[in-house]
């Protein structure tokens, strides 16, 4: 144990050379103050025992790093990333952090450990990794690889670790020994103009050889690649070193494919994507494909559709003008795609297979489809075969098909949107269900979700929707593994195909990767409903806004309105909060009284919570009821302030317990993820 400089800390630091010294000095498990990971010897600790620790490597990290994989600018060590959130995504491991960062002005960011580890790899300083034991080949099965995921693959070439001896540095990266000793520069036939150099693929360029382009799910976009900076070109390490077989058998095609090297690009007949350098040709059928596409599964079960999907090199005539059900762009009938003969719909190969978690391979053509158990039992039907009397498994009484003489001021208990035809109602209690909500199955694959199993229909739970982020206690679909939930509004909105919005004349399509501003509220959104005919955009929350709403500010029903054509400035204010309104943002309006109000002022903070329903609180022994207090404001048992508006009241009158809803609903149900802020 010896003293050292304090590396910016106010107290002297002691160097702990072994783990026994650290354990003796440590009162609890602590994190390094620079990298944020669990501290281990050798490390520095505060001589005054104030809880300050630094890995020796982190403490001695240079303030400026000239990295061979990024030769044009130096990387500067900073305490925080120069962004408003203070957070960053590491361009090597793809993990977020708000600790110390090596940053470049061209928006390249690295954890300390990632920057130093890759520097040693680039400089071939393997002696710096001598503390890492070289391991024997892993013995694993296909199931093991599926469970281990990326941990069982090399961080350089992304091939399974079982194929080669490898080392696993203490910083968490598994590498083949051969990948740690890759040449810094090489010449390759796919790009004869310049040598290729090892570098970071921070521009997320598609591979020149295999053409993989997906940014969110292709794990090979992290780590490093061979690239040519002047030509803005990248090649995966495994594609550079991959051996090319002269003949390849394809299980989904009756003839073998033969290797054909080329200098011009081609369009793969299996996936419809561009390829270059090397292709495989079926001389009998005149089909040209990527090597990786010779192993495409013929039949898959996908999270994007309830029926099996079949791979076709050429679409039948009935699919000629089909659009992909995921990206909504046209599917070329002359090149490969996946299709469903039941529904006459098609998918681009790269869209439906972009993430291995989103589909499974079907080995037998007659394998059973996913069970589609109905939520209702039909008791009576009319002459047209329409169910007029049903029993829904989530309600105790029978339900009748509307119209209902009692009026339409109620909301659907499934989605909490205003009741509209067609719908079912209960004649014995106040319970309503849109026909579309009632007919949703007990188990369902939800589009744009990667949970492995079909989600189960639930009700009467207070939750935060994983999609729209609203706090709800409506019907929802829940994952049995991660327990995340999706409200009915989002499930119905994400049903395949075009969606309609009463405030826009054209059909809308959902684009999960869209980034921009919503035309209804002006907020920035990730994923939105977009119009292919114009530039109209709606995010989740605005797409599901009630068309009409009640509020005590007006005796009439308020209607959702897209634009304010009134030129009088006096009308450009909200009649509830009396603040100004943006003329280009949606608002609620009463044409009789000329009442104009903000959307949020009408709907409030929790528009999708059902009054009178039960809320289970772990801190209270009795069930609580969700109520809306309009008078007799009792003091909250949590914060002591009067309980106005939405509150939770004990179901036992003698208990007199009451709290604000905000004081009880857990913080994690209310907050957005940091990247959505």
XYZ file of C-alpha atoms in Angstrom:
677
model
C 0.000 0.000 0.000
C 1.479 3.384 -0.989
C 0.377 6.985 -1.351
C -0.132 8.590 -4.765
C -1.290 11.894 -6.243
C -4.978 12.511 -5.719
C -6.124 12.628 -9.389
C -8.379 15.626 -8.761
C -9.715 14.367 -5.423
C -9.568 16.651 -2.350
C -7.953 13.982 -0.116
C -4.795 11.870 -0.533
C -5.270 8.481 -2.226
C -3.829 5.084 -1.288
C -2.898 2.465 -3.881
C -4.368 -0.968 -3.132
C -2.227 -3.545 -4.934
C -4.230 -6.673 -4.140
C -7.777 -7.680 -3.372
C -7.045 -8.529 0.291
C -5.949 -4.952 0.968
C -9.055 -3.649 -0.763
C -11.423 -5.910 1.196
C -9.744 -4.932 4.483
C -10.107 -1.224 3.659
C -13.592 -1.460 2.111
C -16.721 -1.203 4.254
C -19.075 -2.067 1.378
C -19.066 -2.860 -2.330
C -18.298 0.405 -4.142
C -18.008 1.715 -7.682
C -15.137 3.408 -9.467
C -15.743 7.153 -9.559
C -14.708 7.337 -13.205
C -16.087 4.286 -15.007
C -18.952 3.541 -12.590
C -18.177 -0.197 -12.392
C -17.441 -2.270 -9.287
C -13.989 -1.455 -8.003
C -11.290 -4.141 -7.861
C -7.542 -4.182 -7.198
C -5.275 -2.594 -8.244
C -7.079 0.611 -7.389
C -6.838 3.867 -5.470
C -8.967 4.611 -2.406
C -9.361 7.757 -0.330
C -7.076 7.890 2.712
C -9.849 9.721 4.596
C -12.341 6.883 3.852
C -14.844 9.209 2.153
C -15.928 6.517 -0.303
C -13.854 7.687 -3.296
C -12.335 4.846 -5.368
C -10.580 4.679 -8.739
C -9.421 1.698 -10.766
C -5.693 2.173 -11.370
C -6.317 1.988 -15.128
C -9.060 4.641 -14.905
C -6.942 6.910 -12.718
C -3.998 6.793 -15.106
C -6.079 7.176 -18.272
C -4.540 9.930 -20.449
C -6.485 13.188 -20.783
C -6.027 12.984 -24.567
C -5.960 9.738 -26.561
C -4.818 9.508 -30.189
C -6.647 6.345 -31.177
C -5.457 4.409 -34.276
C -9.061 3.480 -35.102
C -9.946 7.177 -35.227
C -6.823 8.894 -36.602
C -8.294 12.256 -37.654
C -9.136 13.693 -34.210
C -7.966 13.067 -30.635
C -10.328 11.672 -28.002
C -10.597 13.958 -24.954
C -11.338 12.593 -21.471
C -14.311 14.496 -20.003
C -16.181 14.148 -16.714
C -19.527 14.376 -18.518
C -20.599 14.091 -22.140
C -21.241 17.549 -23.666
C -24.975 16.925 -24.056
C -27.878 18.433 -22.131
C -28.759 15.089 -20.545
C -25.127 14.376 -19.594
C -25.593 10.857 -20.968
C -24.000 9.194 -23.970
C -23.985 5.905 -25.874
C -20.600 4.231 -26.167
C -19.690 3.694 -29.826
C -17.884 0.463 -29.007
C -20.164 -1.466 -26.655
C -23.408 0.429 -27.417
C -24.244 0.883 -23.715
C -25.352 4.162 -22.160
C -23.620 5.953 -19.306
C -23.259 9.315 -17.571
C -19.751 8.654 -16.180
C -16.410 9.856 -17.560
C -16.241 9.711 -21.346
C -13.654 9.859 -24.095
C -15.286 12.276 -26.535
C -14.521 13.521 -30.034
C -16.056 16.601 -31.647
C -17.444 14.365 -34.415
C -19.788 12.807 -31.807
C -17.702 9.746 -31.036
C -18.023 8.624 -27.388
C -16.391 5.805 -25.412
C -16.320 4.466 -21.892
C -12.816 4.695 -20.431
C -12.461 0.912 -20.443
C -13.690 0.656 -24.065
C -11.320 3.350 -25.316
C -8.275 1.868 -23.539
C -9.094 -1.728 -24.408
C -9.535 -0.997 -28.118
C -6.390 1.153 -28.050
C -4.396 -1.849 -26.808
C -5.987 -4.060 -29.477
C -5.175 -1.484 -32.184
C -1.580 -1.090 -30.995
C -1.255 -4.883 -30.600
C -0.356 -4.291 -26.956
C -1.568 -7.721 -25.920
C 0.948 -7.712 -23.078
C -1.358 -5.122 -21.477
C -3.936 -7.906 -21.332
C -1.615 -10.527 -19.812
C -3.834 -10.679 -16.750
C -6.506 -12.249 -18.964
C -6.390 -16.016 -19.076
C -6.531 -17.607 -22.526
C -9.479 -19.963 -22.442
C -10.173 -23.239 -24.201
C -12.880 -23.470 -26.848
C -16.353 -23.320 -25.409
C -18.534 -26.379 -25.710
C -22.010 -25.114 -26.403
C -25.198 -26.165 -28.104
C -27.572 -24.174 -30.252
C -29.815 -23.661 -27.223
C -26.874 -22.477 -25.129
C -26.010 -19.889 -27.757
C -29.583 -18.672 -27.765
C -29.555 -18.235 -23.988
C -26.100 -16.636 -23.851
C -26.843 -14.368 -26.827
C -24.058 -11.955 -27.689
C -21.966 -13.085 -24.688
C -21.214 -16.343 -26.544
C -19.949 -14.501 -29.653
C -16.711 -12.729 -30.469
C -16.919 -8.958 -30.188
C -14.773 -8.653 -33.312
C -16.160 -11.047 -35.923
C -19.441 -12.047 -34.183
C -18.837 -15.736 -34.849
C -19.506 -18.186 -31.976
C -16.676 -18.412 -29.464
C -16.882 -22.200 -29.611
C -15.028 -22.191 -32.944
C -11.719 -20.765 -31.695
C -9.655 -20.237 -28.555
C -10.471 -16.874 -27.099
C -9.856 -14.578 -24.180
C -12.409 -12.720 -22.083
C -10.980 -9.483 -20.656
C -12.148 -8.382 -17.227
C -13.798 -5.410 -18.914
C -16.354 -7.785 -20.367
C -15.436 -8.275 -24.051
C -15.050 -11.758 -25.493
C -12.539 -11.946 -28.345
C -11.036 -14.727 -30.409
C -7.268 -14.664 -30.124
C -7.105 -14.396 -33.930
C -9.354 -11.302 -33.851
C -7.194 -9.609 -31.254
C -4.248 -10.004 -33.665
C -5.977 -8.813 -36.849
C -3.765 -6.773 -39.203
C -4.345 -3.030 -38.955
C -4.486 -2.662 -42.770
C -5.183 -5.093 -45.597
C -6.025 -5.194 -49.294
C -9.269 -6.815 -50.363
C -10.941 -7.552 -53.666
C -14.173 -5.815 -52.680
C -12.377 -2.433 -52.684
C -9.232 -2.279 -54.837
C -8.910 1.527 -54.794
C -7.537 1.854 -51.228
C -6.376 -0.459 -48.437
C -8.936 -1.200 -45.711
C -8.051 -0.190 -42.143
C -9.496 -1.301 -38.814
C -11.737 1.457 -37.438
C -14.949 2.203 -35.543
C -18.153 2.028 -37.557
C -19.575 5.127 -35.868
C -21.332 6.172 -39.100
C -23.244 2.851 -39.089
C -22.322 2.185 -42.701
C -23.707 -0.922 -44.374
C -21.249 -3.713 -45.093
C -19.859 -3.570 -48.636
C -20.070 -7.362 -48.925
C -23.154 -8.558 -47.011
C -25.073 -5.235 -47.156
C -26.379 -5.513 -43.570
C -27.879 -2.094 -42.838
C -30.154 -2.350 -39.807
C -28.940 0.097 -37.157
C -31.000 -1.022 -34.158
C -30.747 -4.789 -34.267
C -27.577 -5.669 -36.178
C -25.151 -6.105 -33.279
C -22.207 -5.910 -35.697
C -22.665 -2.152 -35.979
C -20.782 -1.952 -32.656
C -17.198 -3.021 -32.067
C -15.037 -2.299 -35.111
C -14.871 -2.994 -38.846
C -12.495 -2.736 -41.773
C -13.177 0.518 -43.555
C -12.034 3.128 -46.011
C -12.624 6.634 -44.622
C -12.169 8.553 -47.924
C -14.727 6.325 -49.663
C -17.052 6.040 -46.638
C -17.023 2.267 -46.902
C -17.158 -0.477 -44.259
C -16.767 -4.248 -44.298
C -17.514 -6.591 -41.397
C -14.489 -8.457 -40.076
C -16.203 -11.793 -40.639
C -17.066 -10.819 -44.219
C -13.440 -9.925 -44.990
C -12.124 -13.213 -43.668
C -15.044 -15.438 -44.692
C -14.152 -18.352 -46.931
C -16.236 -18.610 -50.088
C -17.524 -22.079 -50.887
C -17.631 -22.998 -54.559
C -21.008 -24.715 -54.217
C -23.709 -24.066 -51.591
C -26.848 -26.113 -50.942
C -30.050 -24.203 -50.135
C -32.702 -26.170 -48.228
C -35.484 -23.934 -49.567
C -34.362 -24.294 -53.196
C -34.225 -27.493 -55.233
C -30.934 -26.711 -57.039
C -27.443 -25.921 -55.706
C -25.882 -22.439 -55.950
C -22.449 -21.886 -57.494
C -19.978 -19.138 -56.571
C -19.624 -16.244 -59.003
C -17.138 -13.456 -58.188
C -17.831 -10.078 -59.772
C -16.793 -6.435 -59.734
C -20.255 -4.971 -60.287
C -23.185 -4.902 -57.900
C -26.299 -7.079 -58.173
C -29.758 -7.377 -56.637
C -30.218 -10.506 -54.533
C -33.199 -12.550 -55.733
C -33.732 -13.935 -52.222
C -33.953 -10.686 -50.209
C -34.177 -7.892 -52.804
C -31.135 -6.060 -51.356
C -28.040 -4.967 -53.247
C -24.903 -7.099 -53.145
C -21.367 -6.861 -54.464
C -18.059 -8.702 -54.839
C -19.424 -12.262 -54.637
C -22.749 -13.838 -55.467
C -24.137 -17.354 -55.738
C -26.042 -18.378 -58.848
C -28.533 -21.124 -59.600
C -27.750 -21.818 -63.246
C -30.985 -23.782 -63.668
C -33.352 -21.019 -62.475
C -31.072 -18.045 -63.215
C -31.329 -16.846 -59.580
C -28.537 -14.770 -58.015
C -28.267 -14.451 -54.217
C -26.003 -13.418 -51.323
C -24.228 -16.311 -49.631
C -26.065 -15.582 -46.367
C -29.395 -15.718 -48.218
C -28.831 -19.299 -49.302
C -29.668 -20.253 -45.721
C -32.837 -18.171 -45.339
C -35.562 -20.224 -43.588
C -38.385 -21.253 -45.905
C -41.144 -20.954 -43.289
C -41.154 -18.740 -40.193
C -43.461 -17.714 -37.375
C -43.133 -13.988 -36.888
C -44.143 -11.507 -34.204
C -45.403 -9.370 -37.063
C -48.178 -11.742 -38.102
C -50.399 -14.461 -36.632
C -50.017 -16.862 -39.599
C -46.948 -18.653 -40.896
C -44.927 -16.763 -43.498
C -43.396 -18.482 -46.549
C -40.304 -17.296 -48.398
C -40.875 -16.800 -52.135
C -38.302 -15.882 -54.785
C -41.092 -14.543 -57.012
C -44.534 -13.497 -55.807
C -47.733 -14.959 -57.271
C -49.860 -12.610 -59.399
C -52.250 -11.721 -56.552
C -49.342 -10.101 -54.646
C -48.075 -7.970 -57.519
C -48.930 -4.550 -56.032
C -48.382 -5.415 -52.368
C -46.625 -3.132 -49.875
C -44.537 -4.439 -46.999
C -46.656 -4.553 -43.842
C -43.752 -3.270 -41.713
C -42.076 -0.453 -43.642
C -45.079 0.211 -45.970
C -42.822 0.478 -49.024
C -43.516 -1.518 -52.166
C -42.363 -5.140 -52.353
C -40.737 -5.946 -55.689
C -42.591 -9.013 -57.055
C -39.483 -9.981 -59.058
C -37.333 -10.507 -55.958
C -37.621 -12.485 -52.751
C -39.997 -11.760 -49.877
C -42.035 -13.443 -47.147
C -45.776 -13.687 -47.692
C -48.965 -14.991 -46.091
C -51.355 -16.734 -48.462
C -54.225 -16.453 -45.937
C -54.170 -12.652 -45.874
C -52.479 -11.863 -49.228
C -49.875 -9.694 -47.486
C -46.112 -9.475 -47.949
C -42.997 -8.531 -46.005
C -39.520 -7.544 -47.105
C -37.038 -10.205 -46.019
C -34.854 -7.700 -44.148
C -37.901 -6.187 -42.381
C -39.299 -9.428 -40.999
C -35.925 -10.979 -40.079
C -34.161 -7.851 -38.790
C -34.042 -9.240 -35.263
C -33.711 -12.946 -34.495
C -35.899 -12.479 -31.422
C -38.835 -11.487 -33.636
C -39.275 -14.811 -35.435
C -38.771 -18.551 -35.153
C -38.104 -21.126 -37.848
C -40.854 -23.621 -38.689
C -39.415 -27.015 -39.572
C -42.688 -28.712 -40.535
C -45.056 -27.182 -43.067
C -48.133 -28.500 -41.232
C -47.015 -27.219 -37.815
C -49.912 -25.700 -35.863
C -50.600 -21.975 -36.065
C -50.638 -19.897 -32.889
C -53.867 -20.623 -30.961
C -56.337 -17.753 -31.308
C -58.683 -18.267 -28.335
C -61.612 -15.875 -28.428
C -62.452 -13.604 -25.485
C -66.192 -13.937 -26.099
C -68.833 -16.644 -26.252
C -71.634 -15.868 -28.699
C -75.066 -16.422 -27.145
C -77.327 -14.914 -29.818
C -76.795 -13.745 -33.413
C -78.889 -11.877 -35.981
C -79.738 -13.053 -39.511
C -76.506 -11.520 -40.844
C -74.450 -13.696 -38.475
C -73.481 -10.748 -36.255
C -73.246 -11.531 -32.537
C -75.961 -9.572 -30.711
C -75.557 -11.128 -27.262
C -72.210 -12.291 -25.900
C -70.404 -13.325 -22.728
C -66.969 -11.725 -22.296
C -64.586 -13.610 -20.008
C -63.595 -10.372 -18.218
C -67.178 -9.387 -17.238
C -69.724 -11.190 -15.052
C -72.874 -10.299 -17.056
C -73.960 -10.847 -20.637
C -73.382 -7.992 -23.083
C -75.790 -6.722 -25.733
C -74.944 -5.178 -29.080
C -75.818 -1.418 -29.201
C -77.506 0.978 -29.814
C -78.078 1.869 -26.168
C -80.929 4.222 -25.196
C -78.999 5.611 -22.236
C -76.826 7.860 -24.434
C -73.201 7.877 -25.455
C -71.615 9.862 -22.644
C -69.794 6.792 -21.303
C -66.388 5.412 -22.259
C -65.336 1.949 -23.382
C -64.035 -0.102 -20.439
C -61.510 -1.708 -22.754
C -59.741 1.379 -24.116
C -61.371 4.299 -22.189
C -62.141 6.140 -25.429
C -65.702 7.494 -25.916
C -68.300 4.922 -26.902
C -69.172 4.845 -30.605
C -70.913 2.307 -32.820
C -70.569 -0.621 -32.951
C -70.301 -1.498 -29.257
C -71.584 -3.885 -26.583
C -73.180 -2.779 -23.297
C -74.287 -4.437 -20.072
C -77.951 -4.028 -19.140
C -77.252 -4.807 -15.460
C -74.356 -2.404 -14.747
C -72.442 0.446 -16.338
C -70.066 -1.468 -18.610
C -69.295 -0.808 -22.276
C -66.978 -2.363 -24.846
C -66.342 -1.340 -28.427
C -66.984 -4.305 -30.713
C -63.329 -4.200 -31.799
C -62.172 -4.276 -28.152
C -64.518 -7.135 -27.255
C -63.284 -9.286 -30.145
C -59.579 -9.081 -29.300
C -58.305 -12.603 -28.393
C -57.145 -13.783 -24.961
C -53.574 -14.210 -26.239
C -52.006 -12.047 -28.922
C -48.731 -11.216 -30.637
C -48.465 -7.437 -30.500
C -46.778 -5.737 -33.425
C -43.580 -3.774 -32.784
C -42.944 -5.801 -29.616
C -40.179 -8.375 -29.150
C -41.510 -10.297 -26.134
C -41.077 -13.953 -26.979
C -44.466 -15.360 -26.024
C -47.917 -14.067 -27.043
C -49.165 -11.495 -24.543
C -52.117 -12.265 -22.240
C -55.242 -10.130 -21.903
C -55.590 -8.548 -18.429
C -57.852 -5.948 -16.794
C -58.205 -3.860 -13.618
C -54.470 -3.290 -13.059
C -52.948 0.175 -12.799
C -49.969 0.248 -15.172
C -47.889 2.440 -17.439
C -48.352 1.477 -21.093
C -45.014 0.478 -22.597
C -45.934 2.298 -25.814
C -47.893 5.514 -25.133
C -46.607 5.877 -21.521
C -50.063 6.746 -20.183
C -51.043 5.557 -16.704
C -54.082 3.288 -17.231
C -56.242 0.653 -15.610
C -58.025 -0.359 -18.793
C -57.807 -3.708 -20.547
C -54.266 -4.479 -21.650
C -51.930 -7.175 -22.933
C -49.190 -8.277 -20.527
C -45.957 -10.190 -21.085
C -45.608 -13.073 -18.623
C -41.799 -12.735 -18.575
C -41.029 -9.005 -18.259
C -44.555 -8.018 -17.035
C -44.623 -4.998 -19.367
C -48.109 -3.996 -20.538
C -49.673 -2.449 -23.663
C -53.037 -0.705 -23.516
C -55.834 -1.553 -25.945
C -55.521 1.805 -27.677
C -51.949 1.045 -28.723
C -52.663 -2.598 -29.572
C -55.504 -1.591 -31.913
C -53.518 1.326 -33.334
C -50.659 -1.031 -34.208
C -52.885 -3.519 -36.005
C -51.342 -4.143 -39.455
C -52.350 -1.890 -42.318
C -53.557 1.648 -42.811
C -55.221 3.494 -39.923
C -57.778 6.256 -40.183
C -57.921 9.494 -38.247
C -61.063 11.644 -38.322
C -58.934 14.788 -38.364
C -56.975 13.815 -41.488
C -58.242 12.910 -44.943
C -55.604 10.312 -45.889
C -54.783 6.918 -44.337
C -51.920 6.794 -41.847
C -49.196 4.164 -41.467
C -47.054 3.530 -38.405
C -43.279 3.949 -38.834
C -41.424 2.687 -35.774
C -38.148 4.487 -36.588
C -39.635 7.858 -37.525
C -38.110 10.826 -35.695
C -39.721 14.239 -35.967
C -42.417 16.516 -34.608
C -46.099 15.649 -34.157
C -48.522 17.919 -36.057
C -51.106 17.744 -33.274
C -48.996 18.761 -30.258
C -45.671 19.835 -31.760
C -43.636 17.533 -29.529
C -40.668 15.497 -30.774
C -41.580 11.836 -31.249
C -39.756 8.560 -31.868
C -42.122 6.347 -33.862
C -45.258 7.877 -35.350
C -48.250 7.517 -37.652
C -47.347 9.175 -40.947
C -49.228 10.008 -44.126
C -47.717 8.770 -47.398
C -49.605 11.434 -49.383
C -48.462 14.483 -47.376
C -46.183 15.355 -44.468
C -48.780 14.813 -41.736
C -47.450 13.110 -38.557
C -49.144 11.926 -35.343
C -47.454 10.296 -32.367
C -49.115 7.615 -30.206
C -50.751 9.888 -27.678
C -52.354 12.224 -30.208
C -53.487 9.395 -32.488
C -55.627 7.996 -29.648
C -57.108 11.301 -28.421
C -60.870 11.157 -27.759
C -62.830 12.859 -30.551
C -65.188 14.349 -27.958
C -64.771 15.090 -24.244
C -66.686 16.503 -21.252
C -65.387 19.234 -18.968
C -67.015 21.401 -16.305
C -65.907 24.531 -18.207
C -68.769 23.970 -20.681
C -72.174 22.311 -20.481
C -71.854 20.929 -24.018
C -69.699 18.208 -25.475
C -66.292 19.499 -26.606
C -64.976 18.395 -30.003
C -61.355 17.784 -30.933
C -60.355 20.426 -33.488
C -57.260 20.508 -35.696
C -56.898 24.196 -36.656
C -58.155 27.525 -35.304
C -59.468 29.703 -38.150
C -60.618 32.497 -35.839
C -58.614 35.663 -36.516
C -59.550 37.379 -33.243
C -56.591 37.252 -30.860
C -58.963 37.124 -27.855
C -59.970 33.601 -28.848
C -56.397 32.319 -28.893
C -56.411 31.485 -25.193
C -57.420 28.418 -23.212
C -60.671 29.006 -21.306
C -59.489 26.707 -18.497
C -55.910 27.797 -17.715
C -56.237 31.192 -19.496
C -52.819 30.702 -21.111
C -52.229 31.326 -24.831
C -52.772 28.619 -27.436
C -50.770 27.757 -30.552
C -53.102 28.136 -33.556
C -51.476 25.178 -35.313
C -51.966 22.730 -32.418
C -55.036 20.621 -31.756
C -57.505 21.766 -29.106
C -61.036 21.052 -27.851
C -63.784 23.401 -28.965
C -67.490 24.066 -28.348
C -69.092 25.677 -31.421
C -72.157 26.786 -29.435
C -70.273 28.654 -26.696
C -66.998 29.313 -28.610
C -65.109 27.612 -25.785
C -61.508 26.768 -26.728
C -59.265 24.764 -24.414
C -55.917 22.961 -24.431
C -56.084 19.192 -24.898
C -54.200 18.544 -21.639
C -56.436 20.956 -19.696
C -59.518 18.962 -20.730
C -58.152 15.447 -20.340
C -56.049 16.074 -17.237
C -53.072 14.068 -16.079
C -54.741 10.637 -16.053
C -57.388 10.497 -18.808
C -57.391 6.697 -18.972
C -58.053 5.802 -15.332
C -61.535 4.491 -14.524
C -63.195 6.130 -11.521
C -64.536 3.726 -8.917
C -62.045 0.996 -9.738
C -59.767 -0.617 -7.167
C -56.131 0.343 -6.633
C -54.031 -2.018 -4.510
C -51.456 -0.152 -2.404
C -48.844 -2.162 -0.550
C -48.513 0.480 2.198
C -52.191 0.262 3.184
C -54.058 -2.840 4.455
C -57.363 -2.141 2.622
C -58.212 -1.749 -1.075
C -58.344 1.856 -2.306
C -60.905 3.300 -4.718
C -60.002 5.828 -7.432
C -62.232 8.881 -6.871
C -62.459 12.436 -8.186
C -62.916 14.912 -5.338
C -64.923 17.997 -6.306
C -65.623 19.235 -2.761
C -64.944 18.340 0.889
C -61.171 18.318 0.361
C -59.713 16.115 3.105
C -55.994 16.311 3.802
C -53.759 13.712 2.126
C -52.396 11.126 4.584
C -49.067 11.208 2.713
C -48.253 14.889 2.104
C -50.837 16.667 4.307
C -52.205 18.863 1.472
C -55.930 18.910 0.500
C -57.008 16.065 -1.790
C -58.370 17.692 -4.939
C -59.280 16.012 -8.217
C -58.045 12.392 -8.559
C -57.412 10.697 -5.230
C -57.405 7.274 -3.628
C -59.965 6.664 -0.896
C -60.117 3.667 1.393
C -63.004 1.316 0.566
C -63.732 0.943 4.296
C -65.549 4.117 5.340
C -64.502 3.809 8.981
C -60.840 3.954 7.944
C -60.978 7.584 6.641
C -57.726 7.021 4.705
C -57.263 9.225 1.607
C -54.194 10.157 -0.477
C -53.372 11.984 -3.681
C -52.982 9.631 -6.609
C -49.590 11.227 -7.300
C -48.447 10.421 -3.777
C -49.059 6.702 -4.257
C -48.409 5.837 -7.899
C -44.802 4.691 -7.997
C -42.305 6.952 -9.687
C -41.391 4.308 -12.241
C -45.001 4.360 -13.530
C -44.826 8.084 -14.227
C -41.354 8.716 -15.612
C -40.260 8.457 -19.211
C -37.005 6.787 -20.153
C -34.158 9.292 -20.253
C -33.800 9.060 -24.022
C -37.444 10.075 -24.550
C -37.116 13.288 -22.555
